[in-house]
Each structure stands twice: as structure tokens, then as C-alpha cells.
Tab-separated table of C-alpha atoms in Angstrom:
chain	number	residue	atom	x	y	z
L	1	UNK	CA	-0.039	-0.152	0.097
L	2	UNK	CA	1.453	3.335	-1.000
L	3	UNK	CA	1.902	6.382	1.286
L	4	UNK	CA	1.447	10.028	0.694
L	5	UNK	CA	3.660	12.023	3.350
L	6	UNK	CA	3.527	15.333	3.814
L	7	UNK	CA	5.573	17.861	5.570
L	8	UNK	CA	3.804	20.209	7.610
L	9	UNK	CA	4.351	23.908	7.446
L	10	UNK	CA	3.032	26.189	10.408
L	11	UNK	CA	1.382	28.745	7.939
L	12	UNK	CA	-0.610	26.298	6.294
L	13	UNK	CA	-3.692	26.326	5.510
L	14	UNK	CA	-4.056	30.133	6.209
L	15	UNK	CA	-1.316	32.012	4.436
L	16	UNK	CA	0.482	28.583	2.767
L	17	UNK	CA	-2.047	26.771	0.200
L	18	UNK	CA	0.878	24.223	-0.692
L	19	UNK	CA	2.625	21.515	1.216
L	20	UNK	CA	5.778	19.245	0.233
L	21	UNK	CA	4.780	15.791	-0.213
L	22	UNK	CA	6.409	12.327	-1.340
L	23	UNK	CA	4.941	9.110	-2.558
L	24	UNK	CA	6.263	6.420	-0.892
L	25	UNK	CA	5.713	2.415	-2.204
L	26	UNK	CA	5.352	-0.707	-0.380
L	27	UNK	CA	8.994	-0.769	0.730
L	28	UNK	CA	9.374	2.729	1.371
L	29	UNK	CA	10.973	3.634	-1.913
L	30	UNK	CA	10.262	7.330	-3.174
L	31	UNK	CA	7.925	6.825	-5.943
L	32	UNK	CA	6.872	10.709	-6.582
L	33	UNK	CA	6.995	14.198	-4.584
L	34	UNK	CA	6.303	17.821	-5.033
L	35	UNK	CA	5.344	20.801	-3.520
L	36	UNK	CA	1.475	21.469	-4.461
L	37	UNK	CA	-1.806	22.085	-3.439
L	38	UNK	CA	-4.368	19.528	-1.989
L	39	UNK	CA	-5.869	19.272	-5.414
L	40	UNK	CA	-2.452	17.719	-7.011
L	41	UNK	CA	-1.734	15.030	-4.108
L	42	UNK	CA	-2.066	11.659	-5.295
L	43	UNK	CA	-4.481	9.160	-3.946
L	44	UNK	CA	-3.091	6.660	-1.786
L	45	UNK	CA	-4.097	4.274	1.206
L	46	UNK	CA	-2.376	5.869	3.840
L	47	UNK	CA	-1.263	9.504	4.937
L	48	UNK	CA	1.449	10.747	7.347
L	49	UNK	CA	1.858	14.143	8.610
L	50	UNK	CA	5.815	15.024	9.193
L	51	UNK	CA	6.563	17.813	12.032
L	52	UNK	CA	9.338	19.750	10.758
L	53	UNK	CA	12.678	19.288	12.870
L	54	UNK	CA	12.848	21.741	15.562
L	55	UNK	CA	9.088	21.866	16.392
L	56	UNK	CA	9.580	18.912	18.765
L	57	UNK	CA	11.380	18.561	22.002
L	58	UNK	CA	12.373	15.104	23.367
L	59	UNK	CA	12.348	15.061	27.428
L	60	UNK	CA	12.467	12.233	29.958
L	61	UNK	CA	9.809	11.624	32.319
L	62	UNK	CA	9.405	8.939	35.222
L	63	UNK	CA	5.834	7.818	34.401
L	64	UNK	CA	3.719	5.434	36.392
L	65	UNK	CA	3.658	1.826	35.670
L	66	UNK	CA	0.023	1.589	33.407
L	67	UNK	CA	-1.401	1.022	29.978
L	68	UNK	CA	0.377	3.018	27.135
L	69	UNK	CA	-2.536	5.367	27.168
L	70	UNK	CA	-2.689	6.230	30.631
L	71	UNK	CA	0.863	6.799	30.672
L	72	UNK	CA	0.347	9.563	27.556
L	73	UNK	CA	-2.202	11.098	29.327
L	74	UNK	CA	0.070	11.453	32.452
L	75	UNK	CA	3.153	12.562	30.441
L	76	UNK	CA	1.816	16.290	30.136
L	77	UNK	CA	1.455	16.584	34.140
L	78	UNK	CA	4.810	14.681	34.672
L	79	UNK	CA	6.373	17.485	32.584
L	80	UNK	CA	4.082	20.444	33.484
L	81	UNK	CA	6.885	22.699	35.500
L	82	UNK	CA	9.652	22.029	32.996
L	83	UNK	CA	7.668	23.135	30.049
L	84	UNK	CA	5.950	26.359	32.007
L	85	UNK	CA	2.802	25.958	29.953
L	86	UNK	CA	-0.740	24.762	30.048
L	87	UNK	CA	-0.705	20.991	29.479
L	88	UNK	CA	-3.561	21.369	27.316
L	89	UNK	CA	-1.729	23.244	24.721
L	90	UNK	CA	0.783	20.399	23.767
L	91	UNK	CA	0.791	17.000	22.296
L	92	UNK	CA	2.513	14.320	23.636
L	93	UNK	CA	3.824	11.160	22.001
L	94	UNK	CA	5.520	7.844	24.414
L	95	UNK	CA	8.863	6.861	23.264
L	96	UNK	CA	10.921	3.706	24.334
L	97	UNK	CA	11.947	3.348	28.006
L	98	UNK	CA	15.331	4.308	28.875
L	99	UNK	CA	16.905	3.790	32.152
L	100	UNK	CA	13.692	3.719	34.267
L	101	UNK	CA	12.411	6.879	32.286
L	102	UNK	CA	10.353	6.866	29.199
L	103	UNK	CA	11.181	9.553	26.711
L	104	UNK	CA	8.460	12.085	25.468
L	105	UNK	CA	8.031	14.113	21.883
L	106	UNK	CA	6.405	17.234	23.203
L	107	UNK	CA	4.973	19.855	20.323
L	108	UNK	CA	2.741	22.537	20.397
L	109	UNK	CA	-0.894	21.523	19.736
L	110	UNK	CA	-2.792	24.432	17.879
L	111	UNK	CA	-1.103	24.289	14.696
L	112	UNK	CA	-1.362	20.602	14.418
L	113	UNK	CA	-4.946	20.268	15.447
L	114	UNK	CA	-5.666	23.078	12.743
L	115	UNK	CA	-3.739	21.296	10.180
L	116	UNK	CA	-5.208	17.882	10.963
L	117	UNK	CA	-8.772	19.472	10.719
L	118	UNK	CA	-8.416	20.921	7.521
L	119	UNK	CA	-6.469	17.331	6.276
L	120	UNK	CA	-9.691	15.447	7.892
L	121	UNK	CA	-11.929	17.797	5.883
L	122	UNK	CA	-10.024	16.944	2.556
L	123	UNK	CA	-10.521	13.478	3.210
L	124	UNK	CA	-6.780	12.877	4.061
L	125	UNK	CA	-6.852	12.165	7.766
L	126	UNK	CA	-3.174	11.327	8.567
L	127	UNK	CA	-2.623	7.683	9.959
L	128	UNK	CA	0.424	8.832	11.630
L	129	UNK	CA	1.932	12.301	12.689
L	130	UNK	CA	5.504	11.926	13.673
L	131	UNK	CA	8.549	14.292	14.259
L	132	UNK	CA	10.974	14.711	11.319
L	133	UNK	CA	13.958	13.849	14.044
L	134	UNK	CA	12.599	10.284	14.024
L	135	UNK	CA	12.419	9.322	10.413
L	136	UNK	CA	15.308	7.374	8.708
L	137	UNK	CA	17.083	4.184	9.557
L	138	UNK	CA	17.583	4.056	13.452
L	139	UNK	CA	21.243	2.726	14.125
L	140	UNK	CA	23.156	2.166	17.562
L	141	UNK	CA	25.235	5.263	18.146
L	142	UNK	CA	25.127	8.861	16.694
L	143	UNK	CA	24.119	9.818	13.606
L	144	UNK	CA	23.661	12.917	11.578
L	145	UNK	CA	21.219	13.294	8.849
L	146	UNK	CA	20.079	16.392	6.598
L	147	UNK	CA	16.818	18.277	7.816
L	148	UNK	CA	14.357	19.597	5.322
L	149	UNK	CA	15.302	23.037	6.003
L	150	UNK	CA	18.701	22.578	5.485
L	151	UNK	CA	19.867	22.051	8.912
L	152	UNK	CA	20.582	18.669	10.571
L	153	UNK	CA	19.250	16.231	12.771
L	154	UNK	CA	21.667	14.444	15.466
L	155	UNK	CA	20.328	11.136	16.816
L	156	UNK	CA	21.212	8.731	19.195
L	157	UNK	CA	19.673	5.226	18.757
L	158	UNK	CA	16.205	5.751	19.376
L	159	UNK	CA	16.009	7.383	22.605
L	160	UNK	CA	17.590	11.099	21.855
L	161	UNK	CA	17.098	13.551	19.144
L	162	UNK	CA	18.258	17.032	18.394
L	163	UNK	CA	17.553	19.652	15.716
L	164	UNK	CA	20.925	21.368	14.568
L	165	UNK	CA	20.008	24.634	12.492
L	166	UNK	CA	22.481	25.354	9.810
L	167	UNK	CA	25.190	27.611	10.481
L	168	UNK	CA	27.283	28.386	13.861
L	169	UNK	CA	24.246	27.895	15.917
L	170	UNK	CA	24.228	23.953	14.793
L	171	UNK	CA	28.120	23.539	15.329
L	172	UNK	CA	27.610	25.178	18.744
L	173	UNK	CA	24.713	22.762	19.351
L	174	UNK	CA	26.816	19.886	18.677
L	175	UNK	CA	29.800	21.211	20.237
L	176	UNK	CA	27.464	21.181	23.654
L	177	UNK	CA	26.602	17.675	22.644
L	178	UNK	CA	29.875	16.566	22.531
L	179	UNK	CA	30.568	17.995	25.816
L	180	UNK	CA	27.677	17.130	27.956
L	181	UNK	CA	25.735	13.830	26.097
L	182	UNK	CA	28.873	11.790	24.888
L	183	UNK	CA	29.065	12.555	21.010
L	184	UNK	CA	31.369	11.766	19.208
L	185	UNK	CA	34.590	14.246	18.582
L	186	UNK	CA	34.661	13.682	14.886
L	187	UNK	CA	31.155	14.458	13.230
L	188	UNK	CA	29.902	11.423	11.367
L	189	UNK	CA	28.723	11.947	8.037
L	190	UNK	CA	25.346	13.462	7.024
L	191	UNK	CA	23.066	11.142	5.867
L	192	UNK	CA	20.239	11.794	3.291
L	193	UNK	CA	17.104	13.670	4.696
L	194	UNK	CA	15.165	10.931	6.376
L	195	UNK	CA	11.596	12.029	5.540
L	196	UNK	CA	11.549	11.704	1.690
L	197	UNK	CA	12.134	7.781	2.026
L	198	UNK	CA	11.456	4.924	4.245
L	199	UNK	CA	8.804	3.486	6.458
L	200	UNK	CA	8.002	5.377	9.335
L	201	UNK	CA	9.207	2.829	12.269
L	202	UNK	CA	9.290	5.276	15.258
L	203	UNK	CA	7.209	4.904	18.687
L	204	UNK	CA	6.770	8.613	18.692
L	205	UNK	CA	2.968	8.985	16.889
L	206	UNK	CA	0.731	12.000	17.894
L	207	UNK	CA	-2.266	10.323	15.881
L	208	UNK	CA	-3.839	9.111	19.129
L	209	UNK	CA	-7.035	10.182	21.106
L	210	UNK	CA	-8.456	13.236	19.257
L	211	UNK	CA	-6.458	13.187	16.444
L	212	UNK	CA	-6.676	9.475	15.909
L	213	UNK	CA	-7.517	8.451	12.147
L	214	UNK	CA	-10.057	5.339	13.261
L	215	UNK	CA	-7.087	3.075	11.626
L	216	UNK	CA	-9.457	-0.076	12.981
L	217	UNK	CA	-12.191	1.034	10.310
L	218	UNK	CA	-9.896	1.660	7.714
L	219	UNK	CA	-8.318	-1.624	8.067
L	220	UNK	CA	-11.315	-3.657	8.599
L	221	UNK	CA	-13.653	-1.461	6.688
L	222	UNK	CA	-13.231	-2.732	2.944
L	223	UNK	CA	-13.796	-6.359	4.474
L	224	UNK	CA	-16.790	-5.960	6.613
L	225	UNK	CA	-18.508	-3.655	3.578
L	226	UNK	CA	-17.855	-6.759	1.310
L	227	UNK	CA	-19.195	-9.182	3.899
L	228	UNK	CA	-22.071	-7.026	4.564
L	229	UNK	CA	-22.844	-7.154	1.008
L	230	UNK	CA	-22.348	-10.946	0.496
L	231	UNK	CA	-24.884	-11.456	3.565
L	232	UNK	CA	-27.346	-8.766	1.866
L	233	UNK	CA	-27.358	-10.933	-1.513
L	234	UNK	CA	-27.544	-13.737	0.206
L	235	UNK	CA	-30.412	-12.622	2.282
L	236	UNK	CA	-32.014	-11.431	-0.963
L	237	UNK	CA	-31.696	-14.406	-2.522
L	238	UNK	CA	-33.227	-16.808	0.339
L	239	UNK	CA	-36.172	-14.135	0.379
L	240	UNK	CA	-36.546	-14.558	-3.326
L	241	UNK	CA	-36.450	-18.342	-3.040
L	242	UNK	CA	-39.099	-18.443	-0.013
L	243	UNK	CA	-41.427	-15.973	-2.153
L	244	UNK	CA	-41.210	-18.387	-5.273
L	245	UNK	CA	-41.628	-21.574	-3.240
L	246	UNK	CA	-44.955	-19.935	-1.359
L	247	UNK	CA	-45.644	-18.676	-5.057
L	248	UNK	CA	-45.687	-21.922	-6.578
L	249	UNK	CA	-47.194	-23.800	-3.978
L	250	UNK	CA	-50.521	-21.285	-4.141
L	251	UNK	CA	-50.360	-21.868	-7.701
L	252	UNK	CA	-50.407	-25.375	-7.462
L	253	UNK	CA	-53.095	-25.359	-4.861
L	254	UNK	CA	-55.190	-23.470	-7.176
L	255	UNK	CA	-54.619	-25.881	-9.774
L	256	UNK	CA	-55.488	-29.126	-8.182
L	257	UNK	CA	-58.552	-27.707	-6.728
L	258	UNK	CA	-59.499	-26.794	-10.633
L	259	UNK	CA	-58.900	-30.361	-11.532
L	260	UNK	CA	-60.798	-31.832	-8.851
L	261	UNK	CA	-63.654	-29.838	-9.445
L	262	UNK	CA	-63.188	-30.571	-13.193
L	263	UNK	CA	-63.357	-34.475	-12.422
L	264	UNK	CA	-66.014	-34.209	-9.785
L	265	UNK	CA	-68.627	-32.228	-11.453
L	266	UNK	CA	-69.198	-34.698	-14.496
L	267	UNK	CA	-69.111	-37.762	-12.376
L	268	UNK	CA	-71.930	-36.273	-9.341
L	269	UNK	CA	-72.828	-32.912	-10.849
L	270	UNK	CA	-74.268	-30.175	-8.718
L	271	UNK	CA	-75.072	-32.860	-6.227
L	272	UNK	CA	-71.559	-33.162	-5.006
L	273	UNK	CA	-71.493	-29.964	-2.850
L	274	UNK	CA	-70.800	-30.511	0.695
L	275	UNK	CA	-74.058	-30.735	2.632
L	276	UNK	CA	-76.455	-32.229	0.227
L	277	UNK	CA	-77.228	-35.941	0.297
L	278	UNK	CA	-74.194	-38.272	0.759
L	279	UNK	CA	-75.422	-41.050	-1.816
L	280	UNK	CA	-74.647	-39.115	-5.312
L	281	UNK	CA	-70.880	-38.409	-3.443
L	282	UNK	CA	-70.537	-42.241	-2.868
L	283	UNK	CA	-71.510	-43.303	-6.340
L	284	UNK	CA	-69.215	-40.688	-7.586
L	285	UNK	CA	-66.582	-42.532	-5.282
L	286	UNK	CA	-67.784	-45.993	-6.479
L	287	UNK	CA	-67.381	-45.151	-10.436
L	288	UNK	CA	-63.579	-43.443	-9.724
L	289	UNK	CA	-62.555	-46.504	-8.145
L	290	UNK	CA	-64.000	-48.789	-10.329
L	291	UNK	CA	-62.092	-46.831	-12.973
L	292	UNK	CA	-58.886	-47.326	-11.272
L	293	UNK	CA	-59.618	-51.155	-11.033
L	294	UNK	CA	-60.100	-50.792	-6.995
L	295	UNK	CA	-62.714	-52.477	-5.215
L	296	UNK	CA	-65.844	-50.615	-5.340
L	297	UNK	CA	-66.448	-49.803	-1.577
L	298	UNK	CA	-64.304	-49.919	1.602
L	299	UNK	CA	-65.960	-51.600	4.528
L	300	UNK	CA	-66.665	-48.233	6.009
L	301	UNK	CA	-67.995	-46.364	2.795
L	302	UNK	CA	-70.225	-49.377	2.001
L	303	UNK	CA	-72.007	-48.795	5.435
L	304	UNK	CA	-72.560	-45.416	4.750
L	305	UNK	CA	-74.031	-46.194	1.215
L	306	UNK	CA	-76.602	-48.714	2.786
L	307	UNK	CA	-77.680	-45.611	4.543
L	308	UNK	CA	-77.698	-43.032	1.792
L	309	UNK	CA	-80.010	-45.904	-0.033
L	310	UNK	CA	-82.678	-45.851	2.299
L	311	UNK	CA	-82.318	-42.075	3.410
L	312	UNK	CA	-81.976	-40.605	-0.102
L	313	UNK	CA	-81.575	-37.018	-0.397
L	314	UNK	CA	-83.085	-36.149	3.090
L	315	UNK	CA	-79.910	-36.759	5.005
L	316	UNK	CA	-77.670	-33.867	5.181
L	317	UNK	CA	-74.427	-34.673	6.649
L	318	UNK	CA	-72.231	-32.514	8.924
L	319	UNK	CA	-69.583	-34.254	9.787
L	320	UNK	CA	-68.119	-37.824	8.817
L	321	UNK	CA	-65.324	-40.227	9.861
L	322	UNK	CA	-64.784	-43.857	8.957
L	323	UNK	CA	-62.754	-46.068	11.513
L	324	UNK	CA	-62.202	-49.679	11.506
L	325	UNK	CA	-65.421	-50.649	9.737
L	326	UNK	CA	-67.529	-48.250	11.882
L	327	UNK	CA	-68.926	-44.740	10.588
L	328	UNK	CA	-69.641	-42.258	12.981
L	329	UNK	CA	-71.353	-39.177	11.423
L	330	UNK	CA	-73.014	-36.074	12.515
L	331	UNK	CA	-76.512	-35.081	10.772
L	332	UNK	CA	-79.505	-33.041	11.329
L	333	UNK	CA	-82.185	-34.137	13.840
L	334	UNK	CA	-84.754	-36.485	12.110
L	335	UNK	CA	-88.631	-37.512	13.361
L	336	UNK	CA	-88.050	-40.760	15.482
L	337	UNK	CA	-90.487	-42.772	13.118
L	338	UNK	CA	-88.317	-41.865	10.107
L	339	UNK	CA	-85.206	-43.076	12.034
L	340	UNK	CA	-86.792	-46.708	13.228
L	341	UNK	CA	-88.103	-46.984	9.532
L	342	UNK	CA	-84.200	-46.662	8.281
L	343	UNK	CA	-82.927	-48.533	10.993
L	344	UNK	CA	-85.259	-51.543	10.540
L	345	UNK	CA	-84.360	-51.437	6.763
L	346	UNK	CA	-80.843	-51.439	7.465
L	347	UNK	CA	-81.208	-54.284	9.814
L	348	UNK	CA	-82.667	-56.480	6.902
L	349	UNK	CA	-79.337	-55.554	5.172
L	350	UNK	CA	-77.191	-56.599	8.033
L	351	UNK	CA	-76.068	-53.275	9.106
L	352	UNK	CA	-76.657	-51.916	12.766
L	353	UNK	CA	-77.843	-48.121	12.915
L	354	UNK	CA	-77.841	-46.421	16.562
L	355	UNK	CA	-77.866	-42.787	17.442
L	356	UNK	CA	-77.019	-40.424	20.186
L	357	UNK	CA	-77.350	-36.786	21.296
L	358	UNK	CA	-74.570	-34.597	19.979
L	359	UNK	CA	-73.607	-30.629	20.531
L	360	UNK	CA	-75.647	-27.887	18.996
L	361	UNK	CA	-78.763	-29.746	18.544
L	362	UNK	CA	-77.077	-32.345	16.004
L	363	UNK	CA	-77.168	-35.938	16.467
L	364	UNK	CA	-74.249	-38.474	16.100
L	365	UNK	CA	-75.220	-41.724	14.571
L	366	UNK	CA	-73.099	-44.917	14.225
L	367	UNK	CA	-73.196	-47.577	11.470
L	368	UNK	CA	-71.637	-50.813	11.818
L	369	UNK	CA	-71.777	-54.108	10.205
L	370	UNK	CA	-73.684	-56.857	12.265
L	371	UNK	CA	-71.786	-60.325	12.454
């Protein structure tokens, strides 16, 4: 993933409209660069904001043992007396521990916050905000590197960095480092500026808290969006399948109903409507079974046929159940004389008929074949 590295200017974006930039490849190699307005910056996956050398001071502070977030929050109060200003006026980045103390990078907050707000509005929220002094390869011992403004940067491994302005002031500061901090007598060769190449591997990063870029969403957002799209597509296909199945079943039900009516009406006529005499329905059933080569009637069906023959069309059935050769049915109440006549006629055919009172004024009739 390519990186757009921007060099911060204190006057941007008020009186300055452009920023120096370099485009870095996956291995940190320089691909392009310039000094342009935001419209000319290339689109990349990550953005870094580099604070020019001299705008950051590196101090040592004894911090309580806690999480990194808590130690960064406590760093300002640990350095409050030495900085002699409001804790909220600075930004703090926690560095490596050295001799029981932590090295803390401190920079002025106002200008950086304003620049980050502008970059966020441009869709270029910095993933990292690092001091120029910490860029470049970190090696053991002392080293000098060129700064972007023509000065030099003196580094002692990863625990110390100093900005040396161009000219006599820088030479005087180097002499002081030789006298007080153990810098070598012979100044090492000056390496190329570290901000124009190489990946930022330093622990000093001001992009946390209010200036955090939301790296978690940037890292996992595309994958989550892709997964959500797949799940939504799967849900839509599942819903379409269910709706299609429901539609097919409804169509099939209607088709079967039509086929049943088409088969029943020619055989039984209009008398096949439920609630009319049972005899026409039984005769239609007999004809259907005979056409299929099956016995004309089942035991229970035969009993009901006998009742239909003696009752004719005067019996209106309400409920029918055939179990184990017995027929239990519910029908409207008939006079006792009529029932007695039907029972005697059925008895001559070997069918026993009995009745009992049911719910709602209806009667339950039981038909059984006599041995």
C-alpha cells in the first residue's frame, strides 16, 4: 500500500496553500514528490504528517506503570513544570523506556490540530503524525541526517534526537552534545533527509486520542463492507426463494382445486357440493374406484352407502368419520318414526344403526356391520 507523506508548514492552511509531499511505495521507496496544493496530491491508502525538525522537543519523564494510553495522558502533568505552560496546549507522544524513564516527544498542539482538521475535511486524515527527527534508519550510536530546511538532525539510537540549525548555531549545539551527552569528537557523515524515503517505524506518534485516524475501520472497513454485501445478497436470494416457493405452492393448490372440480362435476353433478345428500358423492366415489381397478367400496364406505340408499336425499351430513369398519357421522335431527324406519331397513341388510345426542342440537349416528 502506497503512502502519501506530507511535510507540515505552520502557516498552512492560512497563508500557505501548498505542502511538500512525497509518495512512498510498499517498501518505502520514493515514487514521486512535489510541493503542491491538495488537489495535486496523489490518492493513496495511507497518509502521514511529518512535523519539521525543531518543532518537537524530547524529554525524559518518570511515568507510572500503566497502559500506554494512561502513560501518555500522565506525560503532560509529569512535564508540566519543565514546560512552563498549560498541559492542554501541547501534544505528547510516548517513546521507548530508557533507564527507568520514558522519552516523551512534545510539540505545540494548536497548529497541528488545525492542520489535521483541514486534512480530515479533505479526506486525508493522517494515519500517523511523526516528528522529522525520528524518521530514517535508526542505528546504534550517533548519526547525523539532513533536515528538510537545510539544518541537521543528530540522533542517538532511538532514545534521543536534537535539531541542529544550519550555520554556527548548529555547530555550537553539536559541540555542546559532545561535551554533555557523549557525542563523538569527529562528526559522522551527514545522511540524506529521512523524511523523503523509508517507512515510519518510530514509536513517537501524535495520531492518538482526538487526532486518531480510526485505523481499525480503515483496516477492516473494506472487508466488513464486502461481507455485508455478500450477506445482503444471500438474504435477498433466500427471500426470493421463499417467495417463489410460496407462489408455486399457491399456484399448485389452485391448479389441484380446479382439477378436482373438473373431475367431480361430470361424475356427481351439482349434488357433489358438501351438505347435500351423501348418496351422489358415494356413487361418484364408486365410479372413480372402479375406473382405477380398485374395489368398489371400503367397509366403512359400504355402510354409509347403505344408509344413503335408505335415506335418499333427505339426510344432510355435517361431519363424517370412518374408523375400523364403523361409521360415525353427525347429521341434522330427524323424526323418530323416520329413524326407526331407516334402522329396520338397514337391519334387514345386516347393518346396525344407533344414535346419540350431540352438541348444538345435532345427532351422532353410528353405523356398524352386524356379524
